[in-house]
Coordinates of C-alpha atoms in Angstrom, one line a residue:
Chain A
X1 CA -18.3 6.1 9.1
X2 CA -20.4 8.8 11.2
X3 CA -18.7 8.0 14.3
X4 CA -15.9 6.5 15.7
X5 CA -16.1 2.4 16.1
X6 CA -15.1 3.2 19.7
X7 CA -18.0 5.6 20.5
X8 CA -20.6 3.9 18.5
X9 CA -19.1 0.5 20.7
X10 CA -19.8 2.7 23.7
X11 CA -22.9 3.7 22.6
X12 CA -24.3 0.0 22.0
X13 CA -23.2 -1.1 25.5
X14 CA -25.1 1.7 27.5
X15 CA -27.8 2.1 24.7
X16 CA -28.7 -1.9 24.6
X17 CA -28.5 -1.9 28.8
X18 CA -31.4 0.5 28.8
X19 CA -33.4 -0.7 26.0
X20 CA -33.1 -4.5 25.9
X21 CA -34.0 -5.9 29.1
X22 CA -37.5 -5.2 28.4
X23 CA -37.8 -6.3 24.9
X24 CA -35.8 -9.4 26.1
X25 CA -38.7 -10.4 28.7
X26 CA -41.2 -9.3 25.7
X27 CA -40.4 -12.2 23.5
X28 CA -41.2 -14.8 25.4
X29 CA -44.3 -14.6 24.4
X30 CA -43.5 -14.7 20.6
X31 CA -40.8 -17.1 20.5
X32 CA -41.0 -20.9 20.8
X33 CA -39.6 -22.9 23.4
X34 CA -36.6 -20.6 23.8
X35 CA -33.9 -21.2 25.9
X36 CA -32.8 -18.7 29.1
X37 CA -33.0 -15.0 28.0
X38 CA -29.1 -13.6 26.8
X39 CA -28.4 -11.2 29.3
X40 CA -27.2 -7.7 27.8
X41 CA -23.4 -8.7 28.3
X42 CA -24.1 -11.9 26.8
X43 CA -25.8 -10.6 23.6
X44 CA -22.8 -7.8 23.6
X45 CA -20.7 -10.6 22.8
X46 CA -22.4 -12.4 20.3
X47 CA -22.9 -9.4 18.6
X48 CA -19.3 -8.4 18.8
X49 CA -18.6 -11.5 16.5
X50 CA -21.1 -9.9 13.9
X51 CA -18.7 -7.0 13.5
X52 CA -16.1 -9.8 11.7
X53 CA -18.5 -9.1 8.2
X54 CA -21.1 -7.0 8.7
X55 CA -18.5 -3.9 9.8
X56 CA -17.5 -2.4 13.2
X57 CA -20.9 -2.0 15.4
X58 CA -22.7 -3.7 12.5
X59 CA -21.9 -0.7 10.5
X60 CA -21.2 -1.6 6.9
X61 CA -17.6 -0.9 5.2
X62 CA -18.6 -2.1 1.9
X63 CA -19.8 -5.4 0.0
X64 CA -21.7 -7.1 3.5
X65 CA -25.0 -5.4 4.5
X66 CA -25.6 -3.0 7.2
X67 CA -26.7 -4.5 10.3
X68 CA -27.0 -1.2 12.9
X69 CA -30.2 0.4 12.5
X70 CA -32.3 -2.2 10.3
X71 CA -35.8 -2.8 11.6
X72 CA -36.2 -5.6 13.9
X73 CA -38.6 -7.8 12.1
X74 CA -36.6 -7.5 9.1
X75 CA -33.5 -8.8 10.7
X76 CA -35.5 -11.5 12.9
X77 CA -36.7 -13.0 9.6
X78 CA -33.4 -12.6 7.6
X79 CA -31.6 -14.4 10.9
X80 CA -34.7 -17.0 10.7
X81 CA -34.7 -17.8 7.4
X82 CA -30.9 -18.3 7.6
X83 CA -31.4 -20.8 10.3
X84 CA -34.3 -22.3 8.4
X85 CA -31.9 -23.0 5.1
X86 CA -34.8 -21.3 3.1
X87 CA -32.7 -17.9 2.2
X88 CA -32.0 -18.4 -0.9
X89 CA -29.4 -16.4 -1.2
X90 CA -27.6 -17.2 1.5
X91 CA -24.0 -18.3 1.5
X92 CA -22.4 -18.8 5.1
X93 CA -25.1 -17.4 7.2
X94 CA -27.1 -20.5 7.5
X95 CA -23.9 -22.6 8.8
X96 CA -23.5 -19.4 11.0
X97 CA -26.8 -18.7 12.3
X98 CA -27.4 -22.9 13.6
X99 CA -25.1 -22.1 15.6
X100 CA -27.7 -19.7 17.9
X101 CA -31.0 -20.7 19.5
X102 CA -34.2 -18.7 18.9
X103 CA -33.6 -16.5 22.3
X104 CA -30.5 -15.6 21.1
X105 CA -31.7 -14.6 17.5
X106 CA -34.6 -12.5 19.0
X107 CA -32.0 -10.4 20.9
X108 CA -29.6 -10.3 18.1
X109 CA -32.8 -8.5 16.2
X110 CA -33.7 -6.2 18.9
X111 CA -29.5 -5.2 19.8
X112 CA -29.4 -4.4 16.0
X113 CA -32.0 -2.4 15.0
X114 CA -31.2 0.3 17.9
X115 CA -29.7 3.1 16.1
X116 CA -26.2 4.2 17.3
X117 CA -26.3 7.4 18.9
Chain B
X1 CA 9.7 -16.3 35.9
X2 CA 11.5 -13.5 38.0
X3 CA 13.6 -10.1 36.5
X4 CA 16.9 -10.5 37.4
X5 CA 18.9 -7.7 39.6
X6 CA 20.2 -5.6 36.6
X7 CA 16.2 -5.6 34.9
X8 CA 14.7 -4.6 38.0
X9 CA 17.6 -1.4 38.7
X10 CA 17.0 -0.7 35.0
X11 CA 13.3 -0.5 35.4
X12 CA 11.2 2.5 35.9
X13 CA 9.9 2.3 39.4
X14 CA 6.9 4.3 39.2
X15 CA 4.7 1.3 39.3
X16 CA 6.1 0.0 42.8
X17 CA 4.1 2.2 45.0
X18 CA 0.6 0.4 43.7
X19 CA 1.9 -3.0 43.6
X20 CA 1.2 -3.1 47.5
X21 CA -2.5 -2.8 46.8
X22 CA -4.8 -5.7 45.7
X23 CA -5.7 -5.0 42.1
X24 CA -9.8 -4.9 43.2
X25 CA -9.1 -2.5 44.8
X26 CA -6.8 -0.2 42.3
X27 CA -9.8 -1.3 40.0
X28 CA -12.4 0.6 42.0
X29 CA -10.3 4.1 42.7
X30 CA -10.1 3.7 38.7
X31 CA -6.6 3.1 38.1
X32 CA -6.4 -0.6 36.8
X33 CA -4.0 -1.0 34.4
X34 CA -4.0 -3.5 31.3
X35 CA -1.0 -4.2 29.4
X36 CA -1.9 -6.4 26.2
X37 CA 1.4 -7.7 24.4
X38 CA 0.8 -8.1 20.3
X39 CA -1.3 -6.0 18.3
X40 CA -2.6 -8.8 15.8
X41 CA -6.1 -9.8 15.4
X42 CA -5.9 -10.8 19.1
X43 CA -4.6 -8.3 20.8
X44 CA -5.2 -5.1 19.1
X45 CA -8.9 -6.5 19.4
X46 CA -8.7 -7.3 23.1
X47 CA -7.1 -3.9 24.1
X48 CA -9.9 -2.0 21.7
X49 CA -12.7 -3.8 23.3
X50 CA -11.8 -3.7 26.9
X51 CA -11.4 0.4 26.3
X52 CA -14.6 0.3 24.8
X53 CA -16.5 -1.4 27.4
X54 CA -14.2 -0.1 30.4
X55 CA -12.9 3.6 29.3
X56 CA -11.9 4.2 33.0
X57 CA -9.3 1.2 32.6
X58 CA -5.9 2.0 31.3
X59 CA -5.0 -0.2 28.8
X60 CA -1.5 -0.5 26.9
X61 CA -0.5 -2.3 24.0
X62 CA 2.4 -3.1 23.3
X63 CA 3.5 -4.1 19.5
X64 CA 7.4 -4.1 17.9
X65 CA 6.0 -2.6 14.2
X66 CA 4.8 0.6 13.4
X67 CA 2.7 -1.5 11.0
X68 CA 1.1 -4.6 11.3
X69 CA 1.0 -6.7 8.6
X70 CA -1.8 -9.3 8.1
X71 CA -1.2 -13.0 7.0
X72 CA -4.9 -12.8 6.3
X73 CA -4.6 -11.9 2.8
X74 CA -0.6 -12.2 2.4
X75 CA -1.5 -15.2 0.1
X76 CA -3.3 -12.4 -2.5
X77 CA -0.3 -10.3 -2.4
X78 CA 2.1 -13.3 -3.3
X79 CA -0.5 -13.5 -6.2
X80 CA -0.4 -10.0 -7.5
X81 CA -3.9 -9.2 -6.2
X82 CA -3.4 -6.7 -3.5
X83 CA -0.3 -4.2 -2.9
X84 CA 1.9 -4.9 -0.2
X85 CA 0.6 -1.4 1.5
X86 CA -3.1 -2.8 1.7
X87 CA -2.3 -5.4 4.3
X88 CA -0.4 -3.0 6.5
X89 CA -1.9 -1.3 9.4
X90 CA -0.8 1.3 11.9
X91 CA -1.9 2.0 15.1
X92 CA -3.0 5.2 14.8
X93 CA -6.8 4.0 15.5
X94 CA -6.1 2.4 18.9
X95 CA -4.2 5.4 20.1
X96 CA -7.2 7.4 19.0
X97 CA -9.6 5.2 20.8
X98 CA -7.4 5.9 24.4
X99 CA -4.9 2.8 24.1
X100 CA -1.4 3.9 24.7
X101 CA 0.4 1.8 22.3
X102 CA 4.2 1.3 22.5
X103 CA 6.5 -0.1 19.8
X104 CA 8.6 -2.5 21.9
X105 CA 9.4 -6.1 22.4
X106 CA 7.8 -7.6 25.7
X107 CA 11.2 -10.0 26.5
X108 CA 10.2 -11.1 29.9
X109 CA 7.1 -11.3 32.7
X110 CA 7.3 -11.4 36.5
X111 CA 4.1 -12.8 37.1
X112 CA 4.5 -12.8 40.8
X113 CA 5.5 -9.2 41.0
X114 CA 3.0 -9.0 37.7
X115 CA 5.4 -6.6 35.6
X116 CA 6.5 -7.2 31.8
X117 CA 9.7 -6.1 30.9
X118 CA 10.5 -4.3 27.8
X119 CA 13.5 -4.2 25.2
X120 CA 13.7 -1.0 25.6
X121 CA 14.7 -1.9 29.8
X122 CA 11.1 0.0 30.7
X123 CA 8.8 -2.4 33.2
X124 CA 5.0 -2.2 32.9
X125 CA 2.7 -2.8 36.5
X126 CA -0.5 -4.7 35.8
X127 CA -3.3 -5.7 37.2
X128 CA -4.3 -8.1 34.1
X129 CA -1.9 -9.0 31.3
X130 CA -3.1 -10.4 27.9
X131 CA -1.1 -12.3 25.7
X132 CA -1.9 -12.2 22.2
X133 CA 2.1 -13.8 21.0
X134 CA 1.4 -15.6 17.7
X135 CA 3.6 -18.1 16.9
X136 CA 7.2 -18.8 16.9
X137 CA 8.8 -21.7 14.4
X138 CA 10.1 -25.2 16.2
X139 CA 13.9 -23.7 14.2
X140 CA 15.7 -27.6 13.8
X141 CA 12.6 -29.3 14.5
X142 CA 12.7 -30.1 10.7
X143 CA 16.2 -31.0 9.8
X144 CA 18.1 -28.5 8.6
X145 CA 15.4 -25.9 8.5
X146 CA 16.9 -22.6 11.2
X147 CA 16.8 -19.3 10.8
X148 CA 19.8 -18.9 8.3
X149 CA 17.8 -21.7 6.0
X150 CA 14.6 -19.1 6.2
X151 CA 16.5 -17.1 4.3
X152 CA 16.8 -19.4 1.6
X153 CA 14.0 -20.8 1.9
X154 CA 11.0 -18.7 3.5
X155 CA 8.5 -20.1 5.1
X156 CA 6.9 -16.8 5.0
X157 CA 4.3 -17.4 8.1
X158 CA 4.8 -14.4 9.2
X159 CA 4.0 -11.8 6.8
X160 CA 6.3 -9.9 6.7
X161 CA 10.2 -9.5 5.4
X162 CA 9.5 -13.2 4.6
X163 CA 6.2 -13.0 2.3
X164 CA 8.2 -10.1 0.5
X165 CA 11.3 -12.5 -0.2
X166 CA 8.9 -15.3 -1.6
X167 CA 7.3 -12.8 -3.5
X168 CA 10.6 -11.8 -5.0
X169 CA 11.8 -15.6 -5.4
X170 CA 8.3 -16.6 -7.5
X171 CA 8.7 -13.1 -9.5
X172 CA 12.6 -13.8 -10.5
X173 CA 11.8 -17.4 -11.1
X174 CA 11.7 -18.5 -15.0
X175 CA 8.3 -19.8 -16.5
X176 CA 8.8 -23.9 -16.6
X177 CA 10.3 -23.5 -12.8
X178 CA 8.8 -25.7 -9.7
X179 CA 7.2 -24.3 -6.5
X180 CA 7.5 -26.4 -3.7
X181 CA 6.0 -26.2 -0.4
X182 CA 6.2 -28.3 2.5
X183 CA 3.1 -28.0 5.1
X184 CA 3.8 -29.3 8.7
X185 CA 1.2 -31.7 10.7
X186 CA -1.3 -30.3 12.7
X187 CA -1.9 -28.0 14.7
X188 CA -0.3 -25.1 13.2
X189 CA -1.6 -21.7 12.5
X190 CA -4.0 -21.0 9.6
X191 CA -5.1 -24.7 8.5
X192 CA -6.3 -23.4 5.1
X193 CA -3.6 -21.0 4.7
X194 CA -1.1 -23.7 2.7
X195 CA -3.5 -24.7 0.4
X196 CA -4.8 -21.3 -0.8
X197 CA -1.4 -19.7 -1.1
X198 CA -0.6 -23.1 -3.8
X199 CA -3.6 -21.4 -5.3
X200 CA -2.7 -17.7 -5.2
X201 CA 0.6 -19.0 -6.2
X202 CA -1.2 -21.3 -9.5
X203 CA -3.1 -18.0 -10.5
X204 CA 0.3 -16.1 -10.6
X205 CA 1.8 -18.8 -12.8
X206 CA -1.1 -18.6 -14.9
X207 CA -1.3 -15.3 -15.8
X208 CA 3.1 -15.1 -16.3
X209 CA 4.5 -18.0 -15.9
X210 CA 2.0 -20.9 -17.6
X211 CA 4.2 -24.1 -17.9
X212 CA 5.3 -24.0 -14.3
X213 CA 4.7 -26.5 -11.5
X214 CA 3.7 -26.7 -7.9
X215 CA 4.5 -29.4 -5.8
X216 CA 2.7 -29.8 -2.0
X217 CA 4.7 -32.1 0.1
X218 CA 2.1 -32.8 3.3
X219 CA 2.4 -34.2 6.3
X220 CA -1.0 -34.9 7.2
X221 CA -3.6 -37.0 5.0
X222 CA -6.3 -34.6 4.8
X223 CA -6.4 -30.8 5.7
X224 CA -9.2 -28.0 5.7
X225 CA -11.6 -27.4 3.3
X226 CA -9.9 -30.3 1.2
X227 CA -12.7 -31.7 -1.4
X228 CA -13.2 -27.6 -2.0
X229 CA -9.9 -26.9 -2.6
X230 CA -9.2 -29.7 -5.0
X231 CA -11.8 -29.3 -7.0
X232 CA -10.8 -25.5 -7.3
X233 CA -7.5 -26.1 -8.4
X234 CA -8.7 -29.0 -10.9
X235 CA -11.3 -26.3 -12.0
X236 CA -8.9 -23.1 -12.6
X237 CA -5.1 -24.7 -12.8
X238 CA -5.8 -27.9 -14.2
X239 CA -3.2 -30.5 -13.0
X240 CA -0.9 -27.7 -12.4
X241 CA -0.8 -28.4 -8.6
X242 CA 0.2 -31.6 -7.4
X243 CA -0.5 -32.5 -3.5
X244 CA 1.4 -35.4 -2.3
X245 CA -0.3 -36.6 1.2
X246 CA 1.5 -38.1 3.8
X247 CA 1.1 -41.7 3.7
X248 CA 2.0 -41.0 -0.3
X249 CA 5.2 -39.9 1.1
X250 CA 4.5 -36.5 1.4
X251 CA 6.4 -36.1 5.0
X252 CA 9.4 -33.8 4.5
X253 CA 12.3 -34.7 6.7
X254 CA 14.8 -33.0 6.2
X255 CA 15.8 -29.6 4.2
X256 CA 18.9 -28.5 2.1
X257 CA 17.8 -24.9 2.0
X258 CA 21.1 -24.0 0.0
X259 CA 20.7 -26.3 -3.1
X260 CA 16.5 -26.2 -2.6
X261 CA 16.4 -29.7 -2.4
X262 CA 14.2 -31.5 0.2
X263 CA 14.0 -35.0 1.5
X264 CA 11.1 -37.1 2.4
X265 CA 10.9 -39.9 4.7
X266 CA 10.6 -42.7 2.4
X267 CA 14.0 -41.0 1.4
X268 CA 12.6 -39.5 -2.0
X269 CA 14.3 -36.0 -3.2
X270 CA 12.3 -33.1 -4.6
X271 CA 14.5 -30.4 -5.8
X272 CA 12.9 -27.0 -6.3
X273 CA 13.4 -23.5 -7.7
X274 CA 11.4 -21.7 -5.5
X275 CA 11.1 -23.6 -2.1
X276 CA 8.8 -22.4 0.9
X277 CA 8.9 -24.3 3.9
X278 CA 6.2 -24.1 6.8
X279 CA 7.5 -25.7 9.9
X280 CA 6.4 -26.9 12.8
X281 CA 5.7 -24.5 15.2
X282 CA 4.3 -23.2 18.7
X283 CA 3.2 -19.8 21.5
X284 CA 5.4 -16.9 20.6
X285 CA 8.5 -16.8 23.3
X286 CA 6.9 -14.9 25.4
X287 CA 4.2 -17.3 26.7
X288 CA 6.7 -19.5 27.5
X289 CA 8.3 -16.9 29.3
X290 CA 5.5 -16.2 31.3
X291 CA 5.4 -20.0 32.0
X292 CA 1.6 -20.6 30.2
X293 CA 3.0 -22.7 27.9
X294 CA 2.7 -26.6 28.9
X295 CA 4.5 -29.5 27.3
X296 CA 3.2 -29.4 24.1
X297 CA 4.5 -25.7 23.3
X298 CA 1.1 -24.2 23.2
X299 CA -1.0 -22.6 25.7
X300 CA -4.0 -24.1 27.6
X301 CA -6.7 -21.9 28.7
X302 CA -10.0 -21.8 30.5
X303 CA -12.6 -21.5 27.9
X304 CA -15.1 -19.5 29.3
X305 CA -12.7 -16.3 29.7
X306 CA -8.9 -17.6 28.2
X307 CA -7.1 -16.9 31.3
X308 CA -4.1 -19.0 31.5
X309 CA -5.1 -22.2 33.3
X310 CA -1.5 -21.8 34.9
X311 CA -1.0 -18.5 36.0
X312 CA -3.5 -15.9 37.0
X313 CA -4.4 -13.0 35.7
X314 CA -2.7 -13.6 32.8
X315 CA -5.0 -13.9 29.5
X316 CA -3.9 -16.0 26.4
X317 CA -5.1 -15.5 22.4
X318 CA -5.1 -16.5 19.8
X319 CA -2.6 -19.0 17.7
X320 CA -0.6 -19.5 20.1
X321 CA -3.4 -20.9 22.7
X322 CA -5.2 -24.8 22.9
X323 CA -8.4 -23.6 21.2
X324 CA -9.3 -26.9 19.5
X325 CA -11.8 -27.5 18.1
X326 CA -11.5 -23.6 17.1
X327 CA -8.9 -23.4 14.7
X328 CA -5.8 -21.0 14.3
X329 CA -7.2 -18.1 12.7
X330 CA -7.7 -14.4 13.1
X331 CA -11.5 -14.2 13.0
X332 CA -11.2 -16.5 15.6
X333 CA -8.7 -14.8 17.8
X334 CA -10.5 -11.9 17.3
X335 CA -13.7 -13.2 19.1
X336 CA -11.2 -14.9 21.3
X337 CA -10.2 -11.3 22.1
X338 CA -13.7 -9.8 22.7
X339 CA -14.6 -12.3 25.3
X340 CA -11.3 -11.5 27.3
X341 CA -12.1 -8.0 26.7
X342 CA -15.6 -8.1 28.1
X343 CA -14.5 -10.9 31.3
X344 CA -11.7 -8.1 32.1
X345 CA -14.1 -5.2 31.8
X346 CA -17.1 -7.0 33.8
X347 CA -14.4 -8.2 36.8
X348 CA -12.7 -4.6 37.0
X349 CA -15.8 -2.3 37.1
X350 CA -17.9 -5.4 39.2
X351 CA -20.3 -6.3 36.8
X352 CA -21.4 -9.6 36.0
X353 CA -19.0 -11.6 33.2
X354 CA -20.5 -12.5 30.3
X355 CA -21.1 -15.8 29.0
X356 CA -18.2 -16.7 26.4
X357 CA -19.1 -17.2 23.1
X358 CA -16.9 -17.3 20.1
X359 CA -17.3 -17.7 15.6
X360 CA -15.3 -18.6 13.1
X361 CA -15.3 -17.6 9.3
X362 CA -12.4 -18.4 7.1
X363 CA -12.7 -17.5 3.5
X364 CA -9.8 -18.5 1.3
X365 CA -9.1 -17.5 -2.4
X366 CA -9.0 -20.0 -5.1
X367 CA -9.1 -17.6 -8.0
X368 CA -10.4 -14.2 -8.3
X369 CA -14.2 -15.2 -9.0
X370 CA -13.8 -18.4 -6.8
X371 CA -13.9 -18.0 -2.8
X372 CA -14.8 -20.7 -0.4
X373 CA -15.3 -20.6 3.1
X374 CA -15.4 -22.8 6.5
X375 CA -17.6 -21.6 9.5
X376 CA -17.8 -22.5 13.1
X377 CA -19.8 -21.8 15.9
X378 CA -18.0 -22.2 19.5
X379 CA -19.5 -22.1 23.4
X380 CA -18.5 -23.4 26.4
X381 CA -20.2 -26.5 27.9
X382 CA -18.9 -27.9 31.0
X383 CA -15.5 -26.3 31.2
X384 CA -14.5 -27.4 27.4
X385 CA -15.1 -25.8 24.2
X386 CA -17.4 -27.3 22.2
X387 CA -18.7 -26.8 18.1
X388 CA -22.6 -25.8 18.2
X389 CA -24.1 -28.9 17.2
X390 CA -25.3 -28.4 13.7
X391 CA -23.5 -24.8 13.4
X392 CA -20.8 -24.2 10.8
X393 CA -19.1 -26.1 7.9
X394 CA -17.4 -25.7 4.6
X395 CA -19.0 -24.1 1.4
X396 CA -21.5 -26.4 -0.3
X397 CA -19.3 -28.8 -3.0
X398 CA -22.1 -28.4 -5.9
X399 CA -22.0 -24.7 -5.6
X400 CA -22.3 -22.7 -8.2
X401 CA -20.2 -20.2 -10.3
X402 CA -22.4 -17.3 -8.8
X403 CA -21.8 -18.8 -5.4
X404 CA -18.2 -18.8 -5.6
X405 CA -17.8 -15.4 -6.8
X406 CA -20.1 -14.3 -3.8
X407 CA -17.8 -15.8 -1.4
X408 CA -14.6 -14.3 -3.3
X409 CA -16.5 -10.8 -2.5
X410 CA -17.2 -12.1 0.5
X411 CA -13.8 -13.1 1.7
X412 CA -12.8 -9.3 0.1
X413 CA -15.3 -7.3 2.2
X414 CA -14.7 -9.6 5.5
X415 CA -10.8 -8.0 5.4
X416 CA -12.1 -4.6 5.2
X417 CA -14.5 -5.3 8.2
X418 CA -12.4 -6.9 10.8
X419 CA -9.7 -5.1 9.6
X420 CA -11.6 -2.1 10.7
X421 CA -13.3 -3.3 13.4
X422 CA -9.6 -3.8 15.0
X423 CA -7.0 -1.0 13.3
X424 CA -9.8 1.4 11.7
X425 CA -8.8 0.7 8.7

C-alpha cells in the first residue's frame, strides 16, 4: 500500500468534507427521485463497509477490484448495473448494492473516485 | 458493578483528578479517553476507526494475546488449507496507527465511577468504553459438557488452543473413523460456521482419510445457507456427511466427553472418534460484568449507535450483542464497529453523528473451487434494526462451476481485506 490505511482514512474524511458537498447537491439533477442527500459522515460510513472486500480505503489487497481513485461514472454504472441485476458478472454485489437507494449510490461514486492524498 | 476496597488501593490513581470533570468537557480540552476491551473484528475495528476519524482522542485497547487469531478462516486450517500462522495477527498496526494497546484481561467495570479494572490490578479512566467481548460458552448448559470435557472434546469456537487440538484429534484419527459434531440452537456465533467446518473437515477426509464419516447432530431444523450447503456436500463428498435435524432427533442432550459418546433426546447414542461439541453460549464475562447483559445472556443495544441500552456510555459489539436480524459474524461486527467509531468521534469533537448503517457478507468454503456466500444489508428504522427490503441473500442455487470458484476467491481475498483493513495485515 502507498500509505498507511490510517492516513489514507484521514485523508478521505477531510478530503470527501471539502469536495462532496457540492457534488452531492449536483446530482439532483441527474438522479431520479432520490431520497434525502447522505451527508458526508453518512456516506463515510457506508463507505467504511466497502473496505470489508474492496481493501482498506477501497484500496485493493489482491483478488477484489480497486475502488479509491476509479472514475466516477465508471463506478456509478458498475454500482447501477449491480442494482439493476444486469452485471453479468456479478456475484454478491447485486444482493449488496439493493440494499442502497440511488442518492446513496451517486455519493458512493463521487467518495470513491477522489484520489487519496 | 463497583471495585471493591483492595481493587481501588491497588489501582493507579492518576485518572482520579479528571474524573471530577464532565467528559464534554475533558472532550473539548482534547484529553477524552477511550478504552475498547477485545481486539477482534469488533474492537480492534472500533478503536482504529475512532483514531482515524478523531486523532486527538486517546484510545486504548485492551486485548489478552499478543496475536489474534481469527475464527474466520479456522475452518480452512482444520482442513489443511491455510497454516496456522496465516490466521494470526498482532497488534503492531494499531499501535502504529496511535492506539495504545495493552495485553491484559479487563476483569471488572465501575460504570459509575467509569473505570475498568485490569488483571494486571492497573484501572483505566474513561469517558466512553466499548465492549467488543465475544462469546463465552453456557459450561453445563449441555449435560456434561464443562471446561474439563472441552478438553476431550473441543468445541473449538474459539480459535485458538482449541482449533489446534481438533486439528490434532482429526490428524491422529485412522481413515474409517467418525466425526461428530453437535451444533446448538440459535442464536449462537457464526450461523454458517458449523456447517462449513463439516465441509472443510469432508475435504480433509477426502484427500487422507476417504472412508471416514461425519455425523451433524442439530438442534435446529434449518440453519444458514442450508439448500447451498447440501447441495455442496452432495456435490464434492457424496453422502459422506450426514446432517440429522432436530425434529429427526438431532438434539444432543447430554455429553460423555471421556468415552466420546453423546446422547440425544429421543435417548439415541452416537459414539465418535473425533467429537467436537459447540454449545450454547452468550456476551463474554465482562458484559455481564458491566451489567449490559439482560436475561437472555446477550446484550441489547440501541441500533443507531450500539450503546448499551442499560448503561451509558458504554458501547457493545459484536457476538455478544442482540443484533438480530444481523447475524453473528465478523464482517458484521466490523461495521458494527465503524458506526460506534464514527457516533464516538462525532459526540467528542461536536460534530453531527452519522446515520448508522451496517453490511453483512459471509462467504463459507465448501471445497477449494466451491465458495458460497450470504449478504445483508442493515439500517435503522424507527429505533429497530431492519434488513433493506430487497438487499442481501444467499448465492444463487443454479450457479455455476465458474460462479462458485469466484466466490471461493472471493471469500479468499475478503480475509485479506478486512483483515487489513483492521490489523494491517
Amino acid at each position: 500500500m502507498p500509505q498507511s490505511p490510517l492516513s489514507a482514512v484521514r485523508a478521505a474524511v477531510w478530503l470527501s468534507a471539502a469536495l462532496l458537498a457540492p457534488a452531492a447537491m449536483a446530482q439532483t439533477a441527474s438522479s431520479p427521485a432520490p431520497a434525502a442527500n447522505p451527508a458526508v459522515q453518512d456516506i463515510s460510513v457506508i463507505a467504511g463497509t466497502c473496505a470489508n472486500c474492496h481493501g482498506p480505503n477501497g484500496q485493493s489487497t489482491g483478488g477484489i477490484p480497486t475502488l479509491r481513485g476509479v472514475g466516477e461514472r465508471h463506478l456509478l454504472a458498475r454500482m447501477q448495473a449491480f442494482k439493476a441485476g444486469t452485471a453479468t458478472d456479478a456475484t454478491v454485489m447485486t444482493r449488496l448494492m439493493k440494499g442502497y437507494d440511488d442518492a446513496q449510490i451517486q455519493a458512493l461514486a463521487q467518495w470513491f473516485s477522489k484520489e487519496a492524498k | 458493578m463497583s471495585f471493591n476496597r483492595r481493587e481501588i488501593l491497588g489501582s493507579a490513581i492518576a485518572g482520579a483528578a479528571s474524573l471530577a470533570l464532565p467528559s464534554i468537557v475533558r472532550a473539548q480540552a482534547g484529553s477524552a479517553h477511550v478504552v475498547v476491551v477485545g481486539g477482534g473484528f469488533g474492537g480492534a475495528t472500533a478503536a482504529r476507526y475512532l483514531k482515524a476519524r478523531a486523532p486527538q482522542v486517546r484510545v486504548t485497547l485492551i486485548e489478552p494475546a499478543q496475536t489474534f487469531y481469527t475464527c474466520p478462516f479456522s475452518n480452512l486450517y482444520l482442513a489443511g488449507l491455510r497454516t496456522w500462522d496465516s490466521i494470526g495477527h498482532s497488534y503492531d498496526g494499531l499501535r502504529k496507527a496511535g492506539i495504545d494497546v495493552i495485553h491484559a484481561r479487563a476483569d471488572n467495570v465501575d460504570t459509575h465511577g467509569k473505570r475498568v479494572l485490569l488483571s494486571t490490578g492497573q484501572a483505566l479512566s474513561y469517558d466512553k468504553l466499548v465492549l467488543s467481548p465475544g462469546i463465552d460458552m453456557r459450561w453445563n448448559a449441555l449435560e456434561g459438557y464443562d471446561e474439563a470435557a472441552a478438553e476431550l472434546a473441543p468445541h473449538a469456537w474459539k480459535a485458538g488452543a482449541q482449533t489446534q487440538l481438533l486439528k490434532k484429534q482429526l490428524d491422529a484419527m485412522p481413515d474409517g473413523g467418525k466425526f461428530v459434531m453437535v451444533i446448538p440452537a440459535n442464536p449462537f456465533r457464526c450461523p454458517p460456521g458449523p456447517y462449513e467446518r463439516a465441509a472443510m473437515v469432508a475435504h480433509y477426509f477426502k484427500q487422507h482419510k476417504p472412508k471416514s464419516k461425519i455425523l451433524l447432530l442439530d438442534n435446529k431444523d434449518a440453519f444458514s445457507k442450508q439448500g447451498l450447503f447440501l447441495s455442496g456436500y452432495k456435490a464434492l463428498y457424496g453422502d459422506m456427511i450426514e446432517w440429522v435435524k432436530q425434529s429427526d432427533d438431532g438434539q444432543v442432550v447430554r455429553v460423555d466427553a471421556k468415552n466420546l459418546e453423546v446422547e440425544t433426546a429421543f435417548g439415541t447414542k452416537h459414539k465418535a472418534d473425533v467429537l467436537n461439541v459447540i454449545p450454547p453460549q452468550k456476551a463474554g464475562f465482562i458484559a455481564e460484568r458491566a451489567g449490559v447483559t439482560d436475561a437472555s445472556g446477550w446484550v441489547p443495544i440501541k441500533p443507531e449507535s450500539f450503546e448499551s441500552q442499560q448503561v451509558k456510555d458504554v458501547y457493545v459489539l459484536g457476538d455478544a450483542t442482540q443484533a438480530a436480524p444481523m447475524p453473528k459474524s465478523g464482517f458484521a461486527a466490523n461495521t458494527q464497529g465503524k458506526v460506534a467509531a464514527s457516533v464516538i468521534a462525532a459526540e467528542l469533537t461536536g460534530k453531527p453523528a452519522p446515520q448508522a448503517a451496517f453490511a453483512n457478507t459471509c462467504y463459507s468454503l465448501i471445497g477449494t473451487d466451491y465458495g458460497i456466500s450470504v449478504a445483508g444489508v442493515y439500517r435503522t428504522d424507527g429505533g429497530k434494526l431492519i434488513e433493506v427490503a430487497g438487499s442481501g441473500g444467499v448465492s444463487p442455487a443454479n450457479a455455476d462451476a465458474g460462479f462458485r470458484k469466484a466466490e471461493a476467491e472471493y471469500g479468499a481475498a475478503w480475509y485479506k481485506a478486512i483483515s487489513t483493513d483492521i490489523w494491517d495485515r
